[in-house]
mmCIF file of C-alpha atoms in Angstrom:
data_model
loop_
_atom_site.group_PDB
_atom_site.id
_atom_site.type_symbol
_atom_site.label_atom_id
_atom_site.label_comp_id
_atom_site.label_asym_id
_atom_site.label_seq_id
_atom_site.Cartn_x
_atom_site.Cartn_y
_atom_site.Cartn_z
ATOM 1 C CA MET Z 129 -210.187 32.057 -152.348
ATOM 2 C CA VAL Z 130 -208.603 30.633 -149.200
ATOM 3 C CA ASP Z 131 -207.175 32.920 -146.512
ATOM 4 C CA ILE Z 132 -206.148 31.925 -143.032
ATOM 5 C CA ASP Z 133 -207.005 35.270 -141.400
ATOM 6 C CA ASP Z 134 -210.586 36.491 -141.708
ATOM 7 C CA GLU Z 135 -209.784 39.603 -139.649
ATOM 8 C CA VAL Z 136 -207.312 40.780 -142.280
ATOM 9 C CA MET Z 137 -209.859 40.122 -145.021
ATOM 10 C CA ASN Z 138 -212.540 42.090 -143.164
ATOM 11 C CA LEU Z 139 -210.183 45.014 -142.556
ATOM 12 C CA SER Z 140 -209.226 44.988 -146.230
ATOM 13 C CA ARG Z 141 -212.857 45.030 -147.324
ATOM 14 C CA LYS Z 142 -213.604 47.955 -145.019
ATOM 15 C CA TRP Z 143 -210.546 50.151 -145.404
ATOM 16 C CA LEU Z 144 -208.989 49.134 -148.751
ATOM 17 C CA PRO Z 145 -211.980 48.481 -151.019
ATOM 18 C CA GLN Z 146 -210.139 49.887 -154.030
ATOM 19 C CA LEU Z 147 -207.705 46.963 -153.947
ATOM 20 C CA ALA Z 148 -210.406 44.305 -154.180
ATOM 21 C CA ASN Z 149 -212.320 46.407 -156.720
ATOM 22 C CA GLY Z 150 -215.611 44.663 -155.924
ATOM 23 C CA SER Z 151 -214.257 41.113 -156.108
ATOM 24 C CA PHE Z 152 -215.515 40.243 -152.614
ATOM 25 C CA ASP Z 153 -219.050 40.894 -153.869
ATOM 26 C CA ASP Z 154 -218.673 38.839 -157.048
ATOM 27 C CA PRO Z 155 -221.179 35.939 -156.952
ATOM 28 C CA ARG Z 156 -218.511 33.638 -158.399
ATOM 29 C CA LEU Z 157 -216.356 34.044 -155.277
ATOM 30 C CA HIS Z 158 -216.269 31.138 -152.828
ATOM 31 C CA LEU Z 159 -214.429 32.555 -149.804
ATOM 32 C CA ILE Z 160 -212.939 30.090 -147.333
ATOM 33 C CA THR Z 161 -211.244 30.958 -144.043
ATOM 34 C CA GLY Z 162 -208.685 28.259 -143.419
ATOM 35 C CA ASP Z 163 -205.211 26.884 -143.940
ATOM 36 C CA ALA Z 164 -204.097 26.634 -147.575
ATOM 37 C CA ILE Z 165 -202.134 23.425 -147.031
ATOM 38 C CA GLN Z 166 -205.077 21.658 -145.408
ATOM 39 C CA PHE Z 167 -207.363 22.908 -148.157
ATOM 40 C CA LEU Z 168 -205.096 21.530 -150.888
ATOM 41 C CA GLU Z 169 -204.860 18.187 -149.102
ATOM 42 C CA SER Z 170 -208.644 17.895 -148.958
ATOM 43 C CA SER Z 171 -209.435 18.988 -152.524
ATOM 44 C CA ALA Z 172 -207.016 17.008 -154.693
ATOM 45 C CA SER Z 173 -209.883 15.099 -156.316
ATOM 46 C CA ASP Z 174 -211.205 18.311 -157.910
ATOM 47 C CA PRO Z 175 -208.290 20.002 -159.754
ATOM 48 C CA PHE Z 176 -208.151 23.707 -160.513
ATOM 49 C CA ASP Z 177 -207.552 25.365 -163.871
ATOM 50 C CA VAL Z 178 -205.521 28.159 -162.237
ATOM 51 C CA LEU Z 179 -203.848 28.417 -158.830
ATOM 52 C CA ILE Z 180 -202.706 31.878 -157.694
ATOM 53 C CA LEU Z 181 -200.541 31.864 -154.560
ATOM 54 C CA ASP Z 182 -199.858 35.077 -152.632
ATOM 55 C CA PHE Z 183 -197.896 34.338 -149.463
ATOM 56 C CA PRO Z 184 -195.498 36.122 -147.122
ATOM 57 C CA ASP Z 185 -191.914 36.009 -148.339
ATOM 58 C CA ALA Z 186 -190.103 32.780 -147.514
ATOM 59 C CA PHE Z 187 -187.593 34.507 -145.246
ATOM 60 C CA GLU Z 188 -190.417 35.556 -142.907
ATOM 61 C CA LYS Z 189 -190.760 33.250 -139.897
ATOM 62 C CA GLY Z 190 -192.658 30.055 -140.667
ATOM 63 C CA ALA Z 191 -193.308 30.850 -144.331
ATOM 64 C CA GLU Z 192 -190.499 28.789 -145.855
ATOM 65 C CA ILE Z 193 -192.759 25.706 -145.942
ATOM 66 C CA LEU Z 194 -194.884 27.461 -148.588
ATOM 67 C CA TYR Z 195 -191.914 27.556 -150.979
ATOM 68 C CA ALA Z 196 -190.682 24.007 -150.436
ATOM 69 C CA ALA Z 197 -190.849 21.235 -153.024
ATOM 70 C CA ALA Z 198 -193.267 19.318 -150.768
ATOM 71 C CA PHE Z 199 -195.761 22.183 -150.938
ATOM 72 C CA TYR Z 200 -195.412 22.439 -154.717
ATOM 73 C CA GLU Z 201 -196.198 18.709 -154.828
ATOM 74 C CA LYS Z 202 -199.490 19.424 -153.043
ATOM 75 C CA CYS Z 203 -200.234 22.133 -155.601
ATOM 76 C CA ARG Z 204 -199.368 19.783 -158.474
ATOM 77 C CA SER Z 205 -201.807 17.191 -157.130
ATOM 78 C CA ASN Z 206 -204.549 19.839 -157.472
ATOM 79 C CA MET Z 207 -203.735 20.539 -161.142
ATOM 80 C CA HIS Z 208 -204.608 18.802 -164.392
ATOM 81 C CA SER Z 209 -202.431 18.703 -167.501
ATOM 82 C CA GLY Z 210 -203.730 22.078 -168.703
ATOM 83 C CA SER Z 211 -203.497 23.956 -165.394
ATOM 84 C CA VAL Z 212 -201.391 27.007 -164.594
ATOM 85 C CA LEU Z 213 -199.856 27.969 -161.240
ATOM 86 C CA VAL Z 214 -198.620 31.474 -160.424
ATOM 87 C CA THR Z 215 -196.865 32.361 -157.185
ATOM 88 C CA GLN Z 216 -195.135 35.312 -155.648
ATOM 89 C CA SER Z 217 -191.448 34.473 -155.587
ATOM 90 C CA GLY Z 218 -190.272 37.421 -153.587
ATOM 91 C CA PRO Z 219 -188.538 40.775 -153.830
ATOM 92 C CA CYS Z 220 -185.227 40.525 -155.650
ATOM 93 C CA ASP Z 221 -183.196 42.839 -153.438
ATOM 94 C CA THR Z 222 -179.735 42.529 -154.973
ATOM 95 C CA GLY Z 223 -178.165 43.493 -151.651
ATOM 96 C CA SER Z 224 -180.067 41.046 -149.445
ATOM 97 C CA GLN Z 225 -178.983 37.490 -148.667
ATOM 98 C CA ASP Z 226 -182.542 36.692 -147.538
ATOM 99 C CA CYS Z 227 -183.958 37.695 -150.923
ATOM 100 C CA GLU Z 228 -181.221 35.803 -152.719
ATOM 101 C CA LEU Z 229 -182.055 32.678 -150.709
ATOM 102 C CA LEU Z 230 -185.742 33.009 -151.606
ATOM 103 C CA GLU Z 231 -184.945 33.246 -155.315
ATOM 104 C CA ARG Z 232 -182.640 30.277 -155.006
ATOM 105 C CA ASN Z 233 -185.323 28.177 -153.283
ATOM 106 C CA VAL Z 234 -187.917 28.924 -155.946
ATOM 107 C CA MET Z 235 -185.513 28.329 -158.832
ATOM 108 C CA THR Z 236 -184.430 24.953 -157.426
ATOM 109 C CA ASN Z 237 -187.584 23.575 -155.758
ATOM 110 C CA MET Z 238 -190.160 24.338 -158.426
ATOM 111 C CA PRO Z 239 -188.322 22.496 -161.254
ATOM 112 C CA ASP Z 240 -188.179 19.437 -158.988
ATOM 113 C CA VAL Z 241 -191.976 19.244 -159.291
ATOM 114 C CA PHE Z 242 -192.917 20.853 -162.622
ATOM 115 C CA ASN Z 243 -191.550 20.135 -166.085
ATOM 116 C CA HIS Z 244 -192.360 23.636 -167.336
ATOM 117 C CA MET Z 245 -191.775 26.754 -165.244
ATOM 118 C CA GLY Z 246 -190.388 30.254 -165.499
ATOM 119 C CA VAL Z 247 -189.925 33.520 -163.629
ATOM 120 C CA MET Z 248 -190.921 37.043 -164.625
ATOM 121 C CA TYR Z 249 -189.355 40.141 -163.057
ATOM 122 C CA HIS Z 250 -190.565 43.703 -162.812
ATOM 123 C CA PRO Z 251 -189.564 46.874 -160.928
ATOM 124 C CA MET Z 252 -191.042 47.201 -157.456
ATOM 125 C CA ALA Z 253 -191.251 50.914 -156.724
ATOM 126 C CA THR Z 254 -193.952 50.650 -154.043
ATOM 127 C CA TRP Z 255 -192.053 48.622 -151.445
ATOM 128 C CA LYS Z 256 -188.677 49.236 -149.835
ATOM 129 C CA ALA Z 257 -187.032 47.531 -146.904
ATOM 130 C CA LYS Z 258 -185.884 50.987 -145.781
ATOM 131 C CA PRO Z 259 -187.184 54.393 -146.933
ATOM 132 C CA SER Z 260 -183.660 55.308 -148.019
ATOM 133 C CA ALA Z 261 -183.184 52.137 -150.073
ATOM 134 C CA ARG Z 262 -183.239 52.160 -153.846
ATOM 135 C CA SER Z 263 -186.213 50.712 -155.665
ATOM 136 C CA ASP Z 264 -185.539 47.113 -156.534
ATOM 137 C CA TRP Z 265 -187.192 44.178 -158.277
ATOM 138 C CA THR Z 266 -189.856 41.638 -157.491
ATOM 139 C CA SER Z 267 -190.817 38.444 -159.247
ATOM 140 C CA LEU Z 268 -193.590 36.019 -160.085
ATOM 141 C CA ALA Z 269 -192.897 32.358 -160.739
ATOM 142 C CA PHE Z 270 -195.231 30.307 -162.885
ATOM 143 C CA ALA Z 271 -195.567 26.618 -163.674
ATOM 144 C CA PHE Z 272 -197.720 24.641 -166.088
ATOM 145 C CA GLY Z 273 -199.388 21.298 -166.414
ATOM 146 C CA ASP Z 274 -197.684 19.228 -169.084
ATOM 147 C CA ASP Z 275 -200.070 20.023 -171.943
ATOM 148 C CA VAL Z 276 -200.135 23.811 -171.717
ATOM 149 C CA GLY Z 277 -196.443 24.141 -170.888
ATOM 150 C CA GLN Z 278 -195.081 22.108 -173.771
ATOM 151 C CA GLY Z 279 -193.539 24.448 -176.316
ATOM 152 C CA LEU Z 280 -195.322 27.496 -174.892
ATOM 153 C CA THR Z 281 -194.164 30.762 -176.461
ATOM 154 C CA PHE Z 282 -195.824 34.165 -176.539
ATOM 155 C CA ASP Z 283 -194.882 37.330 -178.325
ATOM 156 C CA LYS Z 284 -196.204 40.749 -177.387
ATOM 157 C CA GLY Z 285 -198.560 40.831 -180.368
ATOM 158 C CA LEU Z 286 -200.325 37.650 -179.249
ATOM 159 C CA VAL Z 287 -200.520 38.957 -175.682
ATOM 160 C CA ASP Z 288 -202.082 42.238 -176.830
ATOM 161 C CA GLU Z 289 -204.591 40.370 -179.009
ATOM 162 C CA TRP Z 290 -205.638 38.166 -176.095
ATOM 163 C CA LEU Z 291 -205.915 41.094 -173.679
ATOM 164 C CA ALA Z 292 -208.054 43.063 -176.128
ATOM 165 C CA ARG Z 293 -210.381 40.093 -176.493
ATOM 166 C CA GLU Z 294 -210.577 38.904 -172.876
ATOM 167 C CA VAL Z 295 -209.711 41.760 -170.487
ATOM 168 C CA SER Z 296 -210.624 45.415 -170.070
ATOM 169 C CA GLY Z 297 -209.516 48.249 -167.819
ATOM 170 C CA LEU Z 298 -205.881 47.232 -167.289
ATOM 171 C CA ARG Z 299 -203.641 50.090 -166.193
ATOM 172 C CA TYR Z 300 -200.241 48.380 -166.228
ATOM 173 C CA PHE Z 301 -199.942 45.055 -168.012
ATOM 174 C CA SER Z 302 -199.540 44.894 -171.798
ATOM 175 C CA GLY Z 303 -197.683 42.930 -174.421
ATOM 176 C CA ASP Z 304 -194.689 45.251 -174.061
ATOM 177 C CA VAL Z 305 -194.630 44.764 -170.281
ATOM 178 C CA TYR Z 306 -194.864 40.987 -170.705
ATOM 179 C CA GLU Z 307 -191.977 40.935 -173.160
ATOM 180 C CA SER Z 308 -189.818 43.156 -170.946
ATOM 181 C CA ALA Z 309 -190.520 41.019 -167.865
ATOM 182 C CA ARG Z 310 -188.934 38.021 -169.568
ATOM 183 C CA TRP Z 311 -185.502 39.707 -169.591
ATOM 184 C CA TRP Z 312 -183.380 40.176 -166.484
ATOM 185 C CA PRO Z 313 -181.145 43.135 -165.641
ATOM 186 C CA ALA Z 314 -177.464 42.178 -165.647
ATOM 187 C CA GLU Z 315 -176.984 42.541 -161.888
ATOM 188 C CA LEU Z 316 -179.988 40.351 -161.120
ATOM 189 C CA GLU Z 317 -178.788 37.714 -163.567
ATOM 190 C CA ARG Z 318 -175.439 37.599 -161.759
ATOM 191 C CA ILE Z 319 -177.233 37.184 -158.417
ATOM 192 C CA LEU Z 320 -179.356 34.313 -159.729
ATOM 193 C CA ARG Z 321 -176.379 32.619 -161.368
ATOM 194 C CA ARG Z 322 -174.450 32.813 -158.095
ATOM 195 C CA SER Z 323 -177.454 31.381 -156.224
ATOM 196 C CA GLN Z 324 -177.714 28.493 -158.680
ATOM 197 C CA GLN Z 325 -174.000 27.765 -158.342
ATOM 198 C CA SER Z 326 -174.397 27.727 -154.548
ATOM 199 C CA ALA Z 327 -177.325 25.328 -154.854
ATOM 200 C CA ASP Z 328 -175.337 23.035 -157.151
ATOM 201 C CA GLY Z 329 -172.448 23.115 -154.685
ATOM 202 C CA ASP Z 330 -174.723 22.136 -151.803
ATOM 203 C CA GLU Z 331 -176.100 19.187 -153.787
ATOM 204 C CA ASN Z 332 -172.601 17.940 -154.608
ATOM 205 C CA SER Z 333 -171.205 18.327 -151.084
#
């Protein structure tokens, strides 16, 4: 785990231990305080099986570099053909141009680097830009090394079988949730289609 701010990590360990659920004390954890970009540049010779990226949203000041194709290239150089990358791709606030731009960046930059990628959406009831705002959607983008991504398909039965065999204690995720997350609500699909059309227009101008 690489985090640039050790003060935030220490505060989290002290005041929000339920979120980490003991992971900071797991002997398998190698905790590094540092810059993620510099870390990726220095570790390309030792690829990871899984990369999980959890960054500020791209519309926050200075964070857009973490959603650019150049950064995804650094991630790709740290992956082998069977690796998986998962990244936060932002809240999908259907009324926000900032959120629309973030979705557009992910949907256009990631395919420039990876042959196999996708996005999963789910309701985000715990975060609102304003207390009076409606609950909206958030998303996770994922990309694969060439071997694992080729022809990859899952149904909810296979997901439930794998979870029963490999994971215990989940309180949210299931095969049904996975299957539902693959389908987009109509309004969100219109937003993403409009974003893609804007991106295509920019490329042709």
